[in-house]
Short mmCIF file of C-alpha atoms and ligand atoms in Angstrom, two decimals:
data_model
loop_
_atom_site.label_atom_id
_atom_site.label_comp_id
_atom_site.label_asym_id
_atom_site.label_seq_id
_atom_site.Cartn_x
_atom_site.Cartn_y
_atom_site.Cartn_z
CA MET U 564 58.55 -57.21 30.85
CA ASN U 565 55.24 -56.01 29.44
CA PRO U 566 55.35 -54.78 25.84
CA ARG U 567 55.68 -51.05 25.16
CA PHE U 568 52.33 -50.99 23.37
CA GLN U 569 50.36 -53.88 21.95
CA PHE U 570 46.70 -53.68 20.92
CA SER U 571 44.88 -57.00 20.52
CA ILE U 572 41.28 -57.21 19.34
CA HIS U 573 39.66 -60.24 20.98
CA ALA U 574 36.20 -59.99 19.40
CA THR U 575 34.15 -57.80 17.10
CA ASP U 576 30.37 -57.47 16.78
CA GLY U 577 29.27 -55.26 13.90
CA LYS U 578 31.64 -52.29 14.07
CA ALA U 579 32.11 -52.70 17.86
CA ARG U 580 35.38 -54.20 19.07
CA THR U 581 36.69 -55.45 22.40
CA GLY U 582 40.30 -56.16 23.26
CA THR U 583 43.27 -55.13 25.35
CA ILE U 584 46.15 -52.70 25.12
CA GLN U 585 49.27 -54.04 26.83
CA MET U 586 51.65 -51.41 28.15
CA ARG U 587 54.63 -51.34 30.52
CA ARG U 588 52.49 -50.16 33.45
CA GLY U 589 49.63 -52.57 32.82
CA GLU U 590 46.73 -53.65 30.67
CA ILE U 591 43.90 -51.46 29.39
CA ARG U 592 40.65 -53.27 28.56
CA THR U 593 38.78 -51.81 25.60
CA PRO U 594 36.31 -50.25 25.08
CA ALA U 595 37.88 -48.19 27.87
CA PHE U 596 36.67 -45.18 29.83
CA MET U 597 39.42 -42.98 31.29
CA PRO U 598 38.49 -40.87 34.34
CA VAL U 599 39.91 -37.36 34.11
CA GLY U 600 42.57 -36.44 36.66
CA THR U 601 42.94 -32.82 35.64
CA ALA U 602 45.31 -31.46 38.29
CA ALA U 603 47.04 -34.75 39.27
CA THR U 604 43.89 -35.90 41.04
CA VAL U 605 40.56 -37.38 40.03
CA LYS U 606 38.58 -34.85 42.03
CA ALA U 607 37.14 -36.19 45.32
CA MET U 608 38.69 -39.67 44.84
CA LYS U 609 41.77 -41.43 46.21
CA PRO U 610 43.71 -43.29 43.49
CA GLN U 611 43.03 -46.72 45.02
CA ASP U 612 39.30 -45.97 44.99
CA VAL U 613 39.50 -44.91 41.32
CA ARG U 614 41.19 -48.24 40.59
CA ALA U 615 38.49 -50.07 42.58
CA THR U 616 35.83 -48.66 40.23
CA GLY U 617 37.54 -50.62 37.43
CA ALA U 618 39.59 -47.88 35.76
CA ASP U 619 42.70 -49.20 33.97
CA ILE U 620 44.04 -45.78 32.93
CA LEU U 621 43.64 -42.11 33.88
CA LEU U 622 43.86 -38.94 31.86
CA GLY U 623 46.02 -36.01 32.97
CA ASN U 624 45.83 -32.49 31.55
CA THR U 625 49.06 -30.99 30.20
CA TYR U 626 47.69 -27.44 30.27
CA HIS U 627 46.78 -27.54 33.97
CA LEU U 628 49.91 -29.40 35.09
CA MET U 629 52.32 -27.15 33.13
CA LEU U 630 50.86 -24.11 34.91
CA ARG U 631 50.55 -25.69 38.36
CA PRO U 632 52.69 -27.30 39.77
CA GLY U 633 54.79 -27.17 36.55
CA ALA U 634 56.13 -30.07 34.47
CA GLU U 635 59.75 -29.55 35.53
CA ARG U 636 58.72 -29.70 39.19
CA VAL U 637 56.72 -32.92 38.65
CA ALA U 638 59.79 -34.41 36.92
CA ARG U 639 62.06 -33.43 39.86
CA LEU U 640 59.58 -35.14 42.19
CA GLY U 641 59.80 -38.40 40.24
CA GLY U 642 57.09 -38.00 37.61
CA LEU U 643 53.30 -37.84 37.67
CA HIS U 644 52.71 -41.50 38.65
CA LYS U 645 54.81 -41.21 41.81
CA PHE U 646 53.59 -37.67 42.54
CA MET U 647 49.91 -38.69 42.59
CA ASN U 648 50.34 -42.34 43.66
CA TRP U 649 48.89 -44.02 40.52
CA ASP U 650 51.11 -46.76 39.11
CA ARG U 651 48.99 -47.76 36.10
CA PRO U 652 48.96 -46.11 32.67
CA ILE U 653 48.29 -42.39 32.32
CA LEU U 654 47.30 -40.67 29.09
CA THR U 655 48.06 -36.97 28.86
CA ASP U 656 46.41 -34.61 26.43
CA SER U 657 48.58 -32.15 24.52
CA GLY U 658 47.31 -28.95 26.09
CA GLY U 659 46.05 -27.71 22.74
CA TYR U 660 42.35 -27.96 23.48
CA GLN U 661 42.52 -26.25 26.87
CA VAL U 662 44.73 -23.45 25.62
CA MET U 663 41.87 -22.67 23.24
CA SER U 664 39.11 -23.01 25.83
CA LEU U 665 40.65 -21.66 29.06
CA SER U 666 43.56 -19.32 28.46
CA GLU U 667 43.51 -15.65 27.57
CA LEU U 668 45.40 -13.51 25.04
CA ARG U 669 46.19 -16.37 22.68
CA LYS U 670 48.34 -15.94 19.60
CA ILE U 671 48.47 -18.87 17.21
CA THR U 672 51.25 -19.11 14.63
CA GLU U 673 52.79 -21.95 12.65
CA GLU U 674 55.35 -22.28 15.45
CA GLY U 675 52.74 -22.80 18.19
CA VAL U 676 50.55 -20.93 20.65
CA THR U 677 51.53 -18.22 23.12
CA PHE U 678 49.02 -17.52 25.86
CA ALA U 679 48.38 -16.08 29.29
CA SER U 680 47.66 -18.43 32.20
CA HIS U 681 44.06 -18.34 33.43
CA ILE U 682 45.48 -18.67 36.98
CA ASP U 683 47.88 -15.71 37.24
CA GLY U 684 48.17 -14.16 33.78
CA SER U 685 51.77 -15.36 33.31
CA ARG U 686 52.92 -15.84 29.69
CA HIS U 687 53.54 -19.33 28.31
CA MET U 688 54.18 -21.04 25.00
CA LEU U 689 53.02 -24.39 23.69
CA SER U 690 54.31 -25.91 20.47
CA PRO U 691 54.51 -29.51 19.29
CA GLU U 692 58.05 -29.70 20.69
CA ARG U 693 57.20 -28.13 24.06
CA SER U 694 54.06 -30.25 24.44
CA MET U 695 56.09 -33.44 23.82
CA GLU U 696 58.70 -32.23 26.34
CA ILE U 697 56.05 -31.54 29.00
CA GLN U 698 54.37 -34.92 28.49
CA ARG U 699 57.81 -36.60 28.75
CA LEU U 700 58.61 -34.67 31.96
CA LEU U 701 55.28 -35.83 33.41
CA GLY U 702 56.16 -39.41 32.45
CA SER U 703 52.99 -39.96 30.39
CA ASP U 704 52.35 -43.47 29.04
CA ILE U 705 50.15 -42.35 26.15
CA VAL U 706 51.22 -39.01 24.72
CA MET U 707 48.88 -37.02 22.47
CA CYS U 708 50.05 -34.98 19.47
CA PHE U 709 49.78 -31.22 19.79
CA ASP U 710 46.92 -30.01 17.61
CA GLU U 711 44.54 -27.13 17.10
CA CYS U 712 40.88 -27.77 17.80
CA PRO U 713 38.97 -25.07 15.88
CA LYS U 714 35.44 -24.00 16.73
CA ILE U 715 33.08 -26.33 14.88
CA ASP U 716 30.85 -23.67 13.27
CA GLN U 717 33.55 -22.08 11.12
CA PRO U 718 33.67 -22.05 7.28
CA ARG U 719 35.10 -25.13 5.57
CA ASP U 720 38.28 -23.34 4.40
CA VAL U 721 39.07 -22.28 7.99
CA ILE U 722 38.52 -25.86 9.22
CA ALA U 723 40.68 -27.16 6.34
CA ARG U 724 43.58 -24.77 7.03
CA SER U 725 43.46 -25.58 10.75
CA MET U 726 43.43 -29.35 10.04
CA GLU U 727 46.38 -28.99 7.65
CA MET U 728 48.41 -27.13 10.28
CA SER U 729 47.51 -29.81 12.85
CA MET U 730 48.87 -32.44 10.43
CA ARG U 731 52.17 -30.50 10.14
CA TRP U 732 52.18 -30.29 13.94
CA ALA U 733 51.55 -34.07 14.09
CA LYS U 734 54.72 -34.64 12.09
CA ARG U 735 56.69 -32.32 14.41
CA SER U 736 55.12 -34.08 17.44
CA ARG U 737 56.25 -37.47 16.07
CA ALA U 738 59.84 -36.24 15.57
CA ALA U 739 60.01 -34.59 19.02
CA PHE U 740 58.50 -37.64 20.74
CA ASP U 741 60.93 -40.00 18.96
CA ALA U 742 63.88 -37.89 20.18
CA GLY U 743 62.75 -38.54 23.77
CA GLY U 744 65.16 -41.43 24.47
CA GLU U 745 64.13 -43.78 27.26
CA HIS U 746 60.67 -42.25 27.55
CA ALA U 747 59.97 -42.85 23.85
CA ALA U 748 61.10 -46.46 24.24
CA ASN U 749 58.56 -47.06 27.01
CA SER U 750 55.50 -45.05 25.98
CA ALA U 751 53.15 -44.52 23.04
CA LEU U 752 52.15 -41.63 20.81
CA PHE U 753 48.66 -41.06 19.39
CA GLY U 754 47.79 -38.87 16.40
CA ILE U 755 44.60 -36.79 16.37
CA GLN U 756 42.25 -36.66 13.39
CA GLN U 757 40.63 -33.28 12.72
CA GLY U 758 38.26 -31.98 10.03
CA ALA U 759 35.11 -31.23 12.04
CA LEU U 760 32.01 -32.83 10.47
CA ASP U 761 33.42 -32.99 6.93
CA GLU U 762 33.99 -36.50 5.54
CA SER U 763 36.63 -35.55 2.96
CA LEU U 764 38.62 -33.38 5.40
CA ARG U 765 38.47 -36.23 7.94
CA LYS U 766 39.80 -38.59 5.24
CA THR U 767 42.65 -36.24 4.32
CA SER U 768 43.53 -35.97 8.00
CA ALA U 769 43.37 -39.75 8.57
CA ASP U 770 45.61 -40.38 5.54
CA ALA U 771 48.17 -37.80 6.69
CA LEU U 772 48.31 -39.35 10.18
CA THR U 773 48.52 -42.92 8.86
CA GLU U 774 51.40 -41.88 6.62
CA ILE U 775 53.31 -40.56 9.67
CA GLY U 776 52.36 -43.63 11.72
CA PHE U 777 51.10 -43.69 15.32
CA ASP U 778 50.38 -46.27 18.02
CA GLY U 779 46.76 -45.14 18.19
CA TYR U 780 44.50 -42.56 16.62
CA ALA U 781 42.17 -40.09 18.29
CA ILE U 782 39.09 -38.53 16.78
CA GLY U 783 39.41 -34.90 17.83
CA GLY U 784 37.24 -31.86 17.29
CA LEU U 785 33.97 -33.52 18.35
CA ALA U 786 31.88 -33.08 21.51
CA VAL U 787 32.38 -29.34 21.14
CA GLY U 788 28.73 -28.36 20.85
CA GLU U 789 27.71 -30.04 17.58
CA GLY U 790 25.12 -32.26 19.29
CA GLN U 791 24.80 -36.04 19.41
CA GLU U 792 23.14 -36.42 16.02
CA ALA U 793 25.96 -34.61 14.19
CA MET U 794 28.58 -36.43 16.25
CA PHE U 795 27.08 -39.85 15.43
CA ALA U 796 26.80 -38.84 11.75
CA THR U 797 30.55 -38.10 11.76
CA LEU U 798 31.26 -41.36 13.60
CA GLU U 799 29.53 -43.24 10.77
CA PHE U 800 32.69 -42.62 8.70
CA ALA U 801 35.52 -41.24 10.89
CA PRO U 802 36.57 -44.43 12.77
CA GLY U 803 36.62 -46.45 9.53
CA GLN U 804 39.06 -43.96 7.97
CA LEU U 805 41.62 -44.83 10.67
CA PRO U 806 43.73 -48.03 10.75
CA ALA U 807 41.57 -50.95 11.96
CA ASP U 808 44.42 -52.56 13.91
CA ARG U 809 45.02 -49.52 16.15
CA PRO U 810 42.92 -48.16 19.03
CA ARG U 811 40.54 -45.33 18.20
CA TYR U 812 40.00 -42.76 20.92
CA LEU U 813 37.08 -40.32 20.89
CA MET U 814 38.28 -37.35 22.94
CA GLY U 815 36.08 -35.67 25.54
CA VAL U 816 33.07 -38.02 25.26
CA GLY U 817 30.68 -38.33 26.92
CA LYS U 818 27.23 -39.14 28.28
CA PRO U 819 26.44 -42.85 28.79
CA ASP U 820 24.30 -42.92 25.62
CA ASP U 821 27.16 -41.22 23.70
CA LEU U 822 29.50 -44.03 24.79
CA VAL U 823 27.13 -46.78 23.68
CA GLY U 824 26.52 -45.11 20.31
CA ALA U 825 30.23 -44.50 19.71
CA VAL U 826 31.27 -48.06 20.63
CA GLU U 827 28.57 -49.22 18.21
CA ARG U 828 30.39 -47.17 15.53
CA GLY U 829 33.87 -48.57 16.24
CA VAL U 830 35.41 -46.41 19.00
CA ASP U 831 37.68 -48.05 21.62
CA MET U 832 38.60 -45.33 24.14
CA PHE U 833 36.94 -42.37 25.85
CA ASP U 834 37.54 -39.71 28.47
CA CYS U 835 35.15 -37.21 29.99
CA VAL U 836 34.76 -35.04 33.09
CA LEU U 837 31.01 -35.74 33.15
CA PRO U 838 30.85 -38.51 35.81
CA THR U 839 33.16 -36.62 38.20
CA ARG U 840 31.83 -33.10 37.57
CA SER U 841 28.20 -34.26 37.69
CA GLY U 842 28.88 -36.11 40.93
CA ARG U 843 30.06 -32.90 42.56
CA ASN U 844 26.93 -31.17 41.28
CA GLY U 845 24.50 -33.74 42.70
CA GLN U 846 23.78 -35.68 39.50
CA ALA U 847 23.87 -39.49 39.61
CA PHE U 848 23.91 -41.68 36.50
CA THR U 849 21.82 -44.86 36.62
CA TRP U 850 20.70 -47.60 34.25
CA ASN U 851 17.34 -45.76 34.25
CA GLY U 852 18.82 -42.39 33.29
CA PRO U 853 20.38 -39.55 35.27
CA LEU U 854 18.98 -38.52 38.66
CA ASN U 855 19.14 -35.11 40.31
CA MET U 856 19.83 -36.00 43.92
CA ARG U 857 18.73 -32.51 45.03
CA ASN U 858 15.18 -33.38 44.04
CA ALA U 859 12.81 -33.51 47.05
CA ARG U 860 11.42 -36.87 45.93
CA HIS U 861 14.62 -38.50 47.26
CA ALA U 862 14.30 -36.92 50.73
CA GLU U 863 12.86 -40.02 52.43
CA ASP U 864 13.79 -42.67 49.87
CA THR U 865 15.58 -45.50 51.66
CA GLY U 866 16.65 -47.27 48.46
CA PRO U 867 20.09 -47.02 46.78
CA ILE U 868 20.83 -44.71 43.84
CA ASP U 869 20.62 -47.72 41.53
CA GLU U 870 19.36 -51.21 42.44
CA ARG U 871 21.66 -52.82 39.83
CA CYS U 872 24.82 -50.88 40.73
CA LYS U 873 27.58 -52.80 42.54
CA CYS U 874 29.46 -49.78 43.88
CA PRO U 875 30.22 -49.21 47.61
CA THR U 876 27.99 -46.10 47.68
CA CYS U 877 24.97 -48.07 46.47
CA GLY U 878 25.81 -50.95 48.83
CA THR U 879 25.90 -48.68 51.86
CA TYR U 880 23.99 -45.41 51.54
CA THR U 881 20.38 -44.43 50.87
CA ARG U 882 19.10 -41.88 48.39
CA ALA U 883 17.71 -40.01 51.42
CA TYR U 884 21.16 -39.64 52.98
CA LEU U 885 22.83 -38.63 49.71
CA HIS U 886 20.05 -36.10 49.09
CA HIS U 887 20.73 -34.63 52.53
CA LEU U 888 24.52 -34.46 51.99
CA ILE U 889 24.14 -32.74 48.63
CA LYS U 890 21.52 -30.29 49.94
CA ALA U 891 23.78 -29.47 52.91
CA GLY U 892 26.82 -28.98 50.68
CA GLU U 893 28.74 -31.69 52.54
CA MET U 894 31.90 -32.85 50.74
CA LEU U 895 31.09 -36.50 51.47
CA GLY U 896 28.13 -36.12 49.12
CA ALA U 897 30.46 -35.17 46.27
CA MET U 898 32.81 -38.03 47.16
CA LEU U 899 30.08 -40.69 47.27
CA LEU U 900 28.35 -39.54 44.09
CA THR U 901 31.68 -39.35 42.24
CA GLU U 902 32.48 -42.89 43.35
CA HIS U 903 29.08 -44.10 42.17
CA ASN U 904 29.26 -42.28 38.82
CA LEU U 905 32.77 -43.51 38.00
CA SER U 906 31.76 -47.02 39.04
CA PHE U 907 28.59 -46.83 36.94
CA TYR U 908 30.63 -45.77 33.90
CA GLN U 909 33.01 -48.71 34.40
CA GLN U 910 30.09 -51.14 34.82
CA LEU U 911 28.69 -49.78 31.55
CA MET U 912 32.06 -50.35 29.81
CA GLN U 913 32.27 -53.88 31.25
CA GLY U 914 28.73 -54.56 30.07
CA MET U 915 29.69 -53.45 26.55
CA ARG U 916 32.92 -55.50 26.58
CA ASP U 917 31.01 -58.62 27.67
CA ALA U 918 28.25 -58.04 25.10
CA ILE U 919 30.74 -57.63 22.24
CA ALA U 920 32.64 -60.76 23.34
CA GLU U 921 29.36 -62.71 23.38
CA GLN U 922 28.12 -61.28 20.05
CA ARG U 923 25.03 -59.63 21.56
CA PHE U 924 25.98 -55.96 21.40
CA SER U 925 22.90 -54.80 19.47
CA THR U 926 20.64 -56.38 22.11
CA PHE U 927 22.72 -54.79 24.88
CA ALA U 928 22.48 -51.36 23.21
CA ALA U 929 18.72 -51.68 22.65
CA ASP U 930 18.14 -52.77 26.28
CA PHE U 931 20.36 -49.95 27.50
CA ARG U 932 18.43 -47.30 25.54
CA ARG U 933 15.04 -48.73 26.56
CA ASP U 934 15.93 -48.48 30.27
CA TYR U 935 18.01 -45.28 30.11
CA PHE U 936 15.38 -43.25 28.28
CA ARG U 937 12.33 -44.81 29.95
CA LYS U 938 10.04 -42.17 31.34
CA GLU U 939 9.19 -42.90 34.94
ZN1 LIG W 442 26.45 -47.11 42.69
#
């Protein structure tokens, strides 16, 4: 039987690391990019096609699934893996972030958060205990602690108080997760560092989490509008404050150049809606930067989106055809661009893993930036 959770670092190059996480449902190669399957689907993609892009793990959203179809219903139907036909690892977020960003009429207390559903206005409650219960009902492989993600532009004392409450919630999350019986014996729990852009608050948070002890550690509270420069400045110190022998997961990131810069600073895992959402909006990522497929210059271009891309979309369809599909609002356009974007992201991750293993990551990163930001 595969181990419950085992992280092995195979090579390092500067601060960048490559390795594997072994779990019951399979292996996750790091640095890893996790496509987002918000509502038990990676939008516009069948699960086998998501796997074919090279994804080892998906992310599911607790907030969305608790509201529709409901965690208890998913559990009655055999859990999220069976429900959506994905048998590899799934990481679920805690719901905390989306309660803050999507719901209405929130009330935050030490106990947790009460809120109104953005779908039908119905009242719900999330606490560390309820979040752990929902993630257990879904059958999540990597469970995230319930935390508060405060707006980044608030005064330091507000950020500090929020971080301190998140650390108390981390302790309650650990206790509730550990009481989960068979699920706890077969899955993993990650803590989430908070503290916005402040080095000493980040250190306090990292120390509190390390004291509790987790399988992996997320860097939360970034990619919330601070900009890449401030995010990278925080990543100069935040990953190094977390245990070196555990995976470090930067939540909600990001653009291809964000991923390269964060791996360079010691991050192992990522998730982001960007490749899927952009695909539905007609944006294609390439080694030479993003393309707007609506642009008239693609109208009679018989080349692929990206000459170097190995995805089925690039092997089969022209820019001209994709331009037409997107302009006409055809759903196949969204499907093909999503497939390309997810595949491009996985090819980027594989490129980084290979470069770290071969001790040439700085050259890889420099070549990537030269091509990605080259003005045509
Ligand atoms: Zn492609």
